[in-house]
Amino acid sequence: MALIEQAKAKDNLNILNMVDVAIKNENIISYFQPIVDNKTKEVVKYESLVRLIDEEKNVLSPFYFLNTAKQGRFYSQITQIVLQNSFNALYLTDKSVSMNLSAIDIEKESVSDFIFELLEKHKENAHRVTFELLEDENIKDMNVITAFIKKVKAYKALIAIDDFGAGYSNFERLLNYQPDILKIDGSLVKDILTNKYSLDVVKTIITFAKSQNIQTVAEFVENEEIYNLLNELGVNFSQGYFFGKPEKLPAWEKTI
């Protein structure tokens, strides 16, 4: 057991060193995945997704580094870089841009202040910004979260709840967040053709969202069959490999 723990600690140290080098070399970047209108199949928005370029020029998804980064001092730095990348992207496309935020981000004063600096600086485009709030049961102070949401909405930015329908999802949280958008969890969407439970949960989410005038986005839309069913059910938007993988925007230039 001790050897396993030592190996894990060594791996974590190597990851933190990799993140440190990437930050110093400006190799924390954003890829953007399209989100399409289900009625027209036109791209209406991009989600900003963090990537790390290592010293061998490999492009790594957050799976390989983000959880470990949360244990060190680098997580907030990564968040701020991605936020800056995302706001920069508003000038490289006429579409909207969404970005992920956790409770850790919102509750950390330096990150929250940075968000409102960006919103104020880019307020003429703030209506094209969506903040996707990650489901997190470790919220320390819900009042901080709700105050953040209220302030964000004053800039006409939108609030989405990410991965809704799995994990910590509950309808009580909707009363606190009052979101504009629900992103239906990909674990439900990918099985919707074969799993009745997934289908029933998605139908329930759609019915509720329509009754509250909340838009819906389905994640993990991997093929035309899934898209067709979601469209028939009344989901507003789709995101997944059927419509496009995360990649750099065509007009992307390194601006930070």
PDB file of C-alpha atoms in Angstrom:
ATOM      1  CA  MET A   1       0.000   0.000   0.000  1.00  0.00           C
ATOM      2  CA  ALA A   2       2.838   2.377   0.855  1.00  0.00           C
ATOM      3  CA  LEU A   3       4.427   1.790  -2.549  1.00  0.00           C
ATOM      4  CA  ILE A   4       1.126   2.514  -4.271  1.00  0.00           C
ATOM      5  CA  GLU A   5       0.749   5.774  -2.348  1.00  0.00           C
ATOM      6  CA  GLN A   6       4.335   6.751  -3.155  1.00  0.00           C
ATOM      7  CA  ALA A   7       3.758   6.085  -6.846  1.00  0.00           C
ATOM      8  CA  LYS A   8       0.549   8.121  -6.789  1.00  0.00           C
ATOM      9  CA  ALA A   9       2.290  11.010  -5.046  1.00  0.00           C
ATOM     10  CA  LYS A  10       5.079  10.914  -7.642  1.00  0.00           C
ATOM     11  CA  ASP A  11       2.538  10.926 -10.485  1.00  0.00           C
ATOM     12  CA  ASN A  12       0.736  13.905  -8.943  1.00  0.00           C
ATOM     13  CA  LEU A  13       4.015  15.778  -8.569  1.00  0.00           C
ATOM     14  CA  ASN A  14       4.859  15.120 -12.209  1.00  0.00           C
ATOM     15  CA  ILE A  15       1.436  16.373 -13.296  1.00  0.00           C
ATOM     16  CA  LEU A  16       1.759  19.537 -11.213  1.00  0.00           C
ATOM     17  CA  ASN A  17       5.188  20.164 -12.724  1.00  0.00           C
ATOM     18  CA  MET A  18       3.726  19.659 -16.200  1.00  0.00           C
ATOM     19  CA  VAL A  19       0.954  22.173 -15.436  1.00  0.00           C
ATOM     20  CA  ASP A  20       3.472  24.667 -14.060  1.00  0.00           C
ATOM     21  CA  VAL A  21       5.564  24.446 -17.232  1.00  0.00           C
ATOM     22  CA  ALA A  22       2.476  24.748 -19.451  1.00  0.00           C
ATOM     23  CA  ILE A  23       1.311  27.878 -17.645  1.00  0.00           C
ATOM     24  CA  LYS A  24       4.756  29.491 -17.894  1.00  0.00           C
ATOM     25  CA  ASN A  25       4.971  28.652 -21.613  1.00  0.00           C
ATOM     26  CA  GLU A  26       1.407  29.851 -22.325  1.00  0.00           C
ATOM     27  CA  ASN A  27       0.387  26.334 -23.280  1.00  0.00           C
ATOM     28  CA  ILE A  28      -2.942  26.277 -21.465  1.00  0.00           C
ATOM     29  CA  ILE A  29      -5.289  26.790 -24.398  1.00  0.00           C
ATOM     30  CA  SER A  30      -8.950  26.483 -25.306  1.00  0.00           C
ATOM     31  CA  TYR A  31     -10.579  24.246 -27.864  1.00  0.00           C
ATOM     32  CA  PHE A  32     -14.143  25.023 -28.910  1.00  0.00           C
ATOM     33  CA  GLN A  33     -16.940  22.547 -29.565  1.00  0.00           C
ATOM     34  CA  PRO A  34     -19.951  23.660 -31.623  1.00  0.00           C
ATOM     35  CA  ILE A  35     -23.488  23.675 -30.265  1.00  0.00           C
ATOM     36  CA  VAL A  36     -26.186  23.584 -32.935  1.00  0.00           C
ATOM     37  CA  ASP A  37     -29.815  24.631 -33.140  1.00  0.00           C
ATOM     38  CA  ASN A  38     -31.765  21.392 -33.556  1.00  0.00           C
ATOM     39  CA  LYS A  39     -34.284  22.945 -35.933  1.00  0.00           C
ATOM     40  CA  THR A  40     -31.763  24.423 -38.355  1.00  0.00           C
ATOM     41  CA  LYS A  41     -28.597  22.394 -37.595  1.00  0.00           C
ATOM     42  CA  GLU A  42     -26.723  25.709 -37.638  1.00  0.00           C
ATOM     43  CA  VAL A  43     -23.944  26.417 -35.136  1.00  0.00           C
ATOM     44  CA  VAL A  44     -25.179  29.018 -32.659  1.00  0.00           C
ATOM     45  CA  LYS A  45     -22.632  28.684 -29.876  1.00  0.00           C
ATOM     46  CA  TYR A  46     -19.255  27.220 -28.938  1.00  0.00           C
ATOM     47  CA  GLU A  47     -18.262  25.701 -25.612  1.00  0.00           C
ATOM     48  CA  SER A  48     -14.760  26.638 -24.480  1.00  0.00           C
ATOM     49  CA  LEU A  49     -12.877  23.551 -23.267  1.00  0.00           C
ATOM     50  CA  VAL A  50      -9.448  23.643 -21.642  1.00  0.00           C
ATOM     51  CA  ARG A  51      -6.483  21.809 -23.144  1.00  0.00           C
ATOM     52  CA  LEU A  52      -2.836  21.532 -22.102  1.00  0.00           C
ATOM     53  CA  ILE A  53       0.049  21.248 -24.547  1.00  0.00           C
ATOM     54  CA  ASP A  54       2.886  19.298 -22.934  1.00  0.00           C
ATOM     55  CA  GLU A  55       6.599  19.533 -23.745  1.00  0.00           C
ATOM     56  CA  GLU A  56       6.226  16.817 -26.407  1.00  0.00           C
ATOM     57  CA  LYS A  57       3.514  18.932 -28.096  1.00  0.00           C
ATOM     58  CA  ASN A  58       0.756  16.502 -27.101  1.00  0.00           C
ATOM     59  CA  VAL A  59      -2.644  18.147 -26.611  1.00  0.00           C
ATOM     60  CA  LEU A  60      -4.117  16.808 -23.364  1.00  0.00           C
ATOM     61  CA  SER A  61      -7.743  16.949 -22.236  1.00  0.00           C
ATOM     62  CA  PRO A  62      -8.531  18.016 -18.638  1.00  0.00           C
ATOM     63  CA  PHE A  63      -8.960  14.344 -17.702  1.00  0.00           C
ATOM     64  CA  TYR A  64      -5.169  14.121 -17.470  1.00  0.00           C
ATOM     65  CA  PHE A  65      -4.447  17.128 -15.279  1.00  0.00           C
ATOM     66  CA  LEU A  66      -7.370  19.165 -13.951  1.00  0.00           C
ATOM     67  CA  ASN A  67      -8.298  17.169 -10.834  1.00  0.00           C
ATOM     68  CA  THR A  68      -4.657  17.063  -9.770  1.00  0.00           C
ATOM     69  CA  ALA A  69      -4.327  20.785 -10.457  1.00  0.00           C
ATOM     70  CA  LYS A  70      -7.151  21.407  -7.980  1.00  0.00           C
ATOM     71  CA  GLN A  71      -4.860  20.090  -5.247  1.00  0.00           C
ATOM     72  CA  GLY A  72      -2.272  22.773  -5.931  1.00  0.00           C
ATOM     73  CA  ARG A  73      -2.103  26.484  -6.550  1.00  0.00           C
ATOM     74  CA  PHE A  74      -2.532  26.193 -10.299  1.00  0.00           C
ATOM     75  CA  TYR A  75      -6.274  25.589 -10.597  1.00  0.00           C
ATOM     76  CA  SER A  76      -7.304  29.232 -10.289  1.00  0.00           C
ATOM     77  CA  GLN A  77      -4.604  30.222 -12.766  1.00  0.00           C
ATOM     78  CA  ILE A  78      -5.963  27.701 -15.275  1.00  0.00           C
ATOM     79  CA  THR A  79      -9.499  29.016 -14.752  1.00  0.00           C
ATOM     80  CA  GLN A  80      -8.457  32.603 -15.384  1.00  0.00           C
ATOM     81  CA  ILE A  81      -6.523  31.653 -18.531  1.00  0.00           C
ATOM     82  CA  VAL A  82      -9.544  29.789 -19.913  1.00  0.00           C
ATOM     83  CA  LEU A  83     -11.832  32.685 -19.070  1.00  0.00           C
ATOM     84  CA  GLN A  84      -9.545  35.075 -20.921  1.00  0.00           C
ATOM     85  CA  ASN A  85      -9.344  32.681 -23.892  1.00  0.00           C
ATOM     86  CA  SER A  86     -13.134  32.461 -23.956  1.00  0.00           C
ATOM     87  CA  PHE A  87     -13.709  36.206 -23.926  1.00  0.00           C
ATOM     88  CA  ASN A  88     -11.038  36.632 -26.617  1.00  0.00           C
ATOM     89  CA  ALA A  89     -12.971  34.155 -28.749  1.00  0.00           C
ATOM     90  CA  LEU A  90     -15.968  36.494 -28.831  1.00  0.00           C
ATOM     91  CA  TYR A  91     -14.010  38.586 -31.337  1.00  0.00           C
ATOM     92  CA  LEU A  92     -13.160  35.597 -33.533  1.00  0.00           C
ATOM     93  CA  THR A  93     -16.743  34.488 -34.117  1.00  0.00           C
ATOM     94  CA  ASP A  94     -20.198  36.009 -34.218  1.00  0.00           C
ATOM     95  CA  LYS A  95     -21.543  33.045 -32.207  1.00  0.00           C
ATOM     96  CA  SER A  96     -22.021  32.860 -28.458  1.00  0.00           C
ATOM     97  CA  VAL A  97     -19.375  31.310 -26.219  1.00  0.00           C
ATOM     98  CA  SER A  98     -19.960  29.239 -23.107  1.00  0.00           C
ATOM     99  CA  MET A  99     -17.447  28.427 -20.369  1.00  0.00           C
ATOM    100  CA  ASN A 100     -17.462  26.181 -17.305  1.00  0.00           C
ATOM    101  CA  LEU A 101     -17.346  27.375 -13.723  1.00  0.00           C
ATOM    102  CA  SER A 102     -17.252  25.369 -10.502  1.00  0.00           C
ATOM    103  CA  ALA A 103     -18.285  26.442  -7.016  1.00  0.00           C
ATOM    104  CA  ILE A 104     -14.561  26.677  -6.233  1.00  0.00           C
ATOM    105  CA  ASP A 105     -14.182  29.288  -8.960  1.00  0.00           C
ATOM    106  CA  ILE A 106     -17.155  31.368  -7.883  1.00  0.00           C
ATOM    107  CA  GLU A 107     -16.307  31.249  -4.183  1.00  0.00           C
ATOM    108  CA  LYS A 108     -12.691  32.303  -4.789  1.00  0.00           C
ATOM    109  CA  GLU A 109     -12.736  36.089  -4.670  1.00  0.00           C
ATOM    110  CA  SER A 110      -9.832  36.617  -7.088  1.00  0.00           C
ATOM    111  CA  VAL A 111     -11.530  34.506  -9.773  1.00  0.00           C
ATOM    112  CA  SER A 112     -14.944  36.065  -9.235  1.00  0.00           C
ATOM    113  CA  ASP A 113     -13.455  39.561  -9.418  1.00  0.00           C
ATOM    114  CA  PHE A 114     -11.665  38.627 -12.640  1.00  0.00           C
ATOM    115  CA  ILE A 115     -14.938  37.430 -14.188  1.00  0.00           C
ATOM    116  CA  PHE A 116     -16.626  40.754 -13.506  1.00  0.00           C
ATOM    117  CA  GLU A 117     -13.608  42.654 -14.815  1.00  0.00           C
ATOM    118  CA  LEU A 118     -14.007  40.713 -18.070  1.00  0.00           C
ATOM    119  CA  LEU A 119     -17.758  41.279 -18.187  1.00  0.00           C
ATOM    120  CA  GLU A 120     -17.307  44.998 -17.632  1.00  0.00           C
ATOM    121  CA  LYS A 121     -14.522  45.260 -20.208  1.00  0.00           C
ATOM    122  CA  HIS A 122     -16.516  43.307 -22.789  1.00  0.00           C
ATOM    123  CA  LYS A 123     -20.022  44.318 -21.724  1.00  0.00           C
ATOM    124  CA  GLU A 124     -21.111  45.048 -25.302  1.00  0.00           C
ATOM    125  CA  ASN A 125     -20.650  41.321 -25.973  1.00  0.00           C
ATOM    126  CA  ALA A 126     -21.663  39.971 -22.573  1.00  0.00           C
ATOM    127  CA  HIS A 127     -25.031  38.877 -23.961  1.00  0.00           C
ATOM    128  CA  ARG A 128     -23.111  36.276 -26.012  1.00  0.00           C
ATOM    129  CA  VAL A 129     -21.575  34.734 -22.881  1.00  0.00           C
ATOM    130  CA  THR A 130     -22.929  31.684 -21.064  1.00  0.00           C
ATOM    131  CA  PHE A 131     -21.517  30.448 -17.776  1.00  0.00           C
ATOM    132  CA  GLU A 132     -22.035  26.709 -17.346  1.00  0.00           C
ATOM    133  CA  LEU A 133     -22.185  25.935 -13.637  1.00  0.00           C
ATOM    134  CA  LEU A 134     -20.806  22.516 -12.811  1.00  0.00           C
ATOM    135  CA  GLU A 135     -22.841  20.457 -10.379  1.00  0.00           C
ATOM    136  CA  ASP A 136     -20.997  20.391  -7.062  1.00  0.00           C
ATOM    137  CA  GLU A 137     -22.234  19.228  -3.690  1.00  0.00           C
ATOM    138  CA  ASN A 138     -19.312  20.961  -1.939  1.00  0.00           C
ATOM    139  CA  ILE A 139     -20.767  24.454  -2.121  1.00  0.00           C
ATOM    140  CA  LYS A 140     -19.678  26.296   1.024  1.00  0.00           C
ATOM    141  CA  ASP A 141     -22.079  29.224   0.782  1.00  0.00           C
ATOM    142  CA  MET A 142     -25.100  29.152  -1.523  1.00  0.00           C
ATOM    143  CA  ASN A 143     -25.626  32.867  -0.928  1.00  0.00           C
ATOM    144  CA  VAL A 144     -22.313  33.571  -2.671  1.00  0.00           C
ATOM    145  CA  ILE A 145     -23.431  31.505  -5.652  1.00  0.00           C
ATOM    146  CA  THR A 146     -26.846  33.131  -5.955  1.00  0.00           C
ATOM    147  CA  ALA A 147     -25.368  36.621  -5.591  1.00  0.00           C
ATOM    148  CA  PHE A 148     -22.873  35.799  -8.351  1.00  0.00           C
ATOM    149  CA  ILE A 149     -25.669  34.606 -10.648  1.00  0.00           C
ATOM    150  CA  LYS A 150     -27.736  37.730 -10.045  1.00  0.00           C
ATOM    151  CA  LYS A 151     -24.771  39.970 -10.804  1.00  0.00           C
ATOM    152  CA  VAL A 152     -23.884  38.011 -13.956  1.00  0.00           C
ATOM    153  CA  LYS A 153     -27.433  38.260 -15.265  1.00  0.00           C
ATOM    154  CA  ALA A 154     -27.309  42.049 -14.855  1.00  0.00           C
ATOM    155  CA  TYR A 155     -24.783  41.977 -17.726  1.00  0.00           C
ATOM    156  CA  LYS A 156     -27.282  39.941 -19.822  1.00  0.00           C
ATOM    157  CA  ALA A 157     -24.985  36.899 -19.696  1.00  0.00           C
ATOM    158  CA  LEU A 158     -26.718  33.528 -19.427  1.00  0.00           C
ATOM    159  CA  ILE A 159     -26.527  30.809 -16.783  1.00  0.00           C
ATOM    160  CA  ALA A 160     -26.575  27.113 -17.645  1.00  0.00           C
ATOM    161  CA  ILE A 161     -26.491  24.079 -15.373  1.00  0.00           C
ATOM    162  CA  ASP A 162     -24.066  21.546 -16.805  1.00  0.00           C
ATOM    163  CA  ASP A 163     -24.547  17.751 -16.767  1.00  0.00           C
ATOM    164  CA  PHE A 164     -28.124  18.029 -15.550  1.00  0.00           C
ATOM    165  CA  GLY A 165     -29.955  14.789 -14.809  1.00  0.00           C
ATOM    166  CA  ALA A 166     -27.106  12.864 -13.212  1.00  0.00           C
ATOM    167  CA  GLY A 167     -24.855  13.199 -10.211  1.00  0.00           C
ATOM    168  CA  TYR A 168     -26.059  15.853  -7.803  1.00  0.00           C
ATOM    169  CA  SER A 169     -28.934  17.075  -9.939  1.00  0.00           C
ATOM    170  CA  ASN A 170     -32.059  18.109  -8.124  1.00  0.00           C
ATOM    171  CA  PHE A 171     -34.896  20.419  -8.941  1.00  0.00           C
ATOM    172  CA  GLU A 172     -34.476  22.321  -5.671  1.00  0.00           C
ATOM    173  CA  ARG A 173     -31.169  23.663  -6.955  1.00  0.00           C
ATOM    174  CA  LEU A 174     -33.008  25.181  -9.908  1.00  0.00           C
ATOM    175  CA  LEU A 175     -34.820  27.480  -7.492  1.00  0.00           C
ATOM    176  CA  ASN A 176     -31.452  28.864  -6.393  1.00  0.00           C
ATOM    177  CA  TYR A 177     -29.802  29.038  -9.817  1.00  0.00           C
ATOM    178  CA  GLN A 178     -32.813  30.045 -11.936  1.00  0.00           C
ATOM    179  CA  PRO A 179     -30.894  28.995 -15.061  1.00  0.00           C
ATOM    180  CA  ASP A 180     -31.565  30.021 -18.628  1.00  0.00           C
ATOM    181  CA  ILE A 181     -30.315  26.679 -19.958  1.00  0.00           C
ATOM    182  CA  LEU A 182     -30.142  23.049 -18.818  1.00  0.00           C
ATOM    183  CA  LYS A 183     -27.460  20.870 -20.388  1.00  0.00           C
ATOM    184  CA  ILE A 184     -28.745  17.303 -20.321  1.00  0.00           C
ATOM    185  CA  ASP A 185     -26.065  14.943 -19.065  1.00  0.00           C
ATOM    186  CA  GLY A 186     -24.297  12.945 -21.751  1.00  0.00           C
ATOM    187  CA  SER A 187     -24.655   9.670 -19.827  1.00  0.00           C
ATOM    188  CA  LEU A 188     -28.401   9.930 -20.398  1.00  0.00           C
ATOM    189  CA  VAL A 189     -28.177  11.081 -24.002  1.00  0.00           C
ATOM    190  CA  LYS A 190     -25.782   8.410 -25.248  1.00  0.00           C
ATOM    191  CA  ASP A 191     -28.112   5.609 -24.042  1.00  0.00           C
ATOM    192  CA  ILE A 192     -31.379   7.250 -24.979  1.00  0.00           C
ATOM    193  CA  LEU A 193     -32.077   4.862 -27.875  1.00  0.00           C
ATOM    194  CA  THR A 194     -31.659   1.689 -25.806  1.00  0.00           C
ATOM    195  CA  ASN A 195     -32.334   2.597 -22.183  1.00  0.00           C
ATOM    196  CA  LYS A 196     -35.927   3.398 -21.186  1.00  0.00           C
ATOM    197  CA  TYR A 197     -34.796   4.961 -17.904  1.00  0.00           C
ATOM    198  CA  SER A 198     -32.563   7.418 -19.780  1.00  0.00           C
ATOM    199  CA  LEU A 199     -35.370   8.212 -22.196  1.00  0.00           C
ATOM    200  CA  ASP A 200     -37.864   8.818 -19.380  1.00  0.00           C
ATOM    201  CA  VAL A 201     -35.468  11.088 -17.470  1.00  0.00           C
ATOM    202  CA  VAL A 202     -34.742  13.124 -20.599  1.00  0.00           C
ATOM    203  CA  LYS A 203     -38.479  13.458 -21.285  1.00  0.00           C
ATOM    204  CA  THR A 204     -39.036  14.669 -17.718  1.00  0.00           C
ATOM    205  CA  ILE A 205     -36.273  17.256 -18.021  1.00  0.00           C
ATOM    206  CA  ILE A 206     -37.688  18.531 -21.317  1.00  0.00           C
ATOM    207  CA  THR A 207     -41.223  18.802 -19.943  1.00  0.00           C
ATOM    208  CA  PHE A 208     -40.032  20.674 -16.862  1.00  0.00           C
ATOM    209  CA  ALA A 209     -37.744  22.977 -18.862  1.00  0.00           C
ATOM    210  CA  LYS A 210     -40.522  23.904 -21.283  1.00  0.00           C
ATOM    211  CA  SER A 211     -42.880  24.695 -18.412  1.00  0.00           C
ATOM    212  CA  GLN A 212     -40.275  27.058 -16.943  1.00  0.00           C
ATOM    213  CA  ASN A 213     -39.204  28.577 -20.273  1.00  0.00           C
ATOM    214  CA  ILE A 214     -35.708  27.110 -19.900  1.00  0.00           C
ATOM    215  CA  GLN A 215     -33.777  26.057 -22.995  1.00  0.00           C
ATOM    216  CA  THR A 216     -32.204  22.599 -23.233  1.00  0.00           C
ATOM    217  CA  VAL A 217     -28.930  21.376 -24.707  1.00  0.00           C
ATOM    218  CA  ALA A 218     -28.202  17.673 -25.156  1.00  0.00           C
ATOM    219  CA  GLU A 219     -24.573  16.628 -24.713  1.00  0.00           C
ATOM    220  CA  PHE A 220     -22.870  13.583 -26.306  1.00  0.00           C
ATOM    221  CA  VAL A 221     -24.955  13.624 -29.472  1.00  0.00           C
ATOM    222  CA  GLU A 222     -22.900  11.037 -31.338  1.00  0.00           C
ATOM    223  CA  ASN A 223     -25.054  10.069 -34.336  1.00  0.00           C
ATOM    224  CA  GLU A 224     -28.033  11.037 -36.448  1.00  0.00           C
ATOM    225  CA  GLU A 225     -30.432   8.616 -34.735  1.00  0.00           C
ATOM    226  CA  ILE A 226     -29.840  10.243 -31.360  1.00  0.00           C
ATOM    227  CA  TYR A 227     -30.150  13.705 -32.894  1.00  0.00           C
ATOM    228  CA  ASN A 228     -33.430  12.836 -34.624  1.00  0.00           C
ATOM    229  CA  LEU A 229     -34.977  11.528 -31.414  1.00  0.00           C
ATOM    230  CA  LEU A 230     -33.855  14.538 -29.397  1.00  0.00           C
ATOM    231  CA  ASN A 231     -35.265  16.852 -32.030  1.00  0.00           C
ATOM    232  CA  GLU A 232     -38.593  15.002 -31.970  1.00  0.00           C
ATOM    233  CA  LEU A 233     -38.675  15.250 -28.159  1.00  0.00           C
ATOM    234  CA  GLY A 234     -38.209  19.005 -28.345  1.00  0.00           C
ATOM    235  CA  VAL A 235     -34.620  19.522 -27.164  1.00  0.00           C
ATOM    236  CA  ASN A 236     -33.494  22.943 -28.387  1.00  0.00           C
ATOM    237  CA  PHE A 237     -29.797  22.380 -29.052  1.00  0.00           C
ATOM    238  CA  SER A 238     -27.284  19.559 -29.529  1.00  0.00           C
ATOM    239  CA  GLN A 239     -23.588  19.184 -28.820  1.00  0.00           C
ATOM    240  CA  GLY A 240     -21.455  16.178 -29.697  1.00  0.00           C
ATOM    241  CA  TYR A 241     -19.191  14.504 -32.221  1.00  0.00           C
ATOM    242  CA  PHE A 242     -22.045  14.171 -34.731  1.00  0.00           C
ATOM    243  CA  PHE A 243     -21.793  17.928 -35.195  1.00  0.00           C
ATOM    244  CA  GLY A 244     -18.139  18.524 -34.361  1.00  0.00           C
ATOM    245  CA  LYS A 245     -15.222  17.720 -32.082  1.00  0.00           C
ATOM    246  CA  PRO A 246     -13.518  20.324 -29.897  1.00  0.00           C
ATOM    247  CA  GLU A 247     -10.869  22.170 -31.892  1.00  0.00           C
ATOM    248  CA  LYS A 248      -9.371  25.598 -32.350  1.00  0.00           C
ATOM    249  CA  LEU A 249     -11.650  28.177 -33.890  1.00  0.00           C
ATOM    250  CA  PRO A 250     -10.815  28.668 -37.581  1.00  0.00           C
ATOM    251  CA  ALA A 251      -9.882  32.301 -36.931  1.00  0.00           C
ATOM    252  CA  TRP A 252      -8.058  31.599 -33.675  1.00  0.00           C
ATOM    253  CA  GLU A 253      -4.928  33.570 -32.946  1.00  0.00           C
ATOM    254  CA  LYS A 254      -2.986  33.450 -29.705  1.00  0.00           C
ATOM    255  CA  THR A 255      -3.972  36.693 -28.054  1.00  0.00           C
ATOM    256  CA  ILE A 256      -2.691  36.248 -24.540  1.00  0.00           C
TER     257      ILE A 256
END
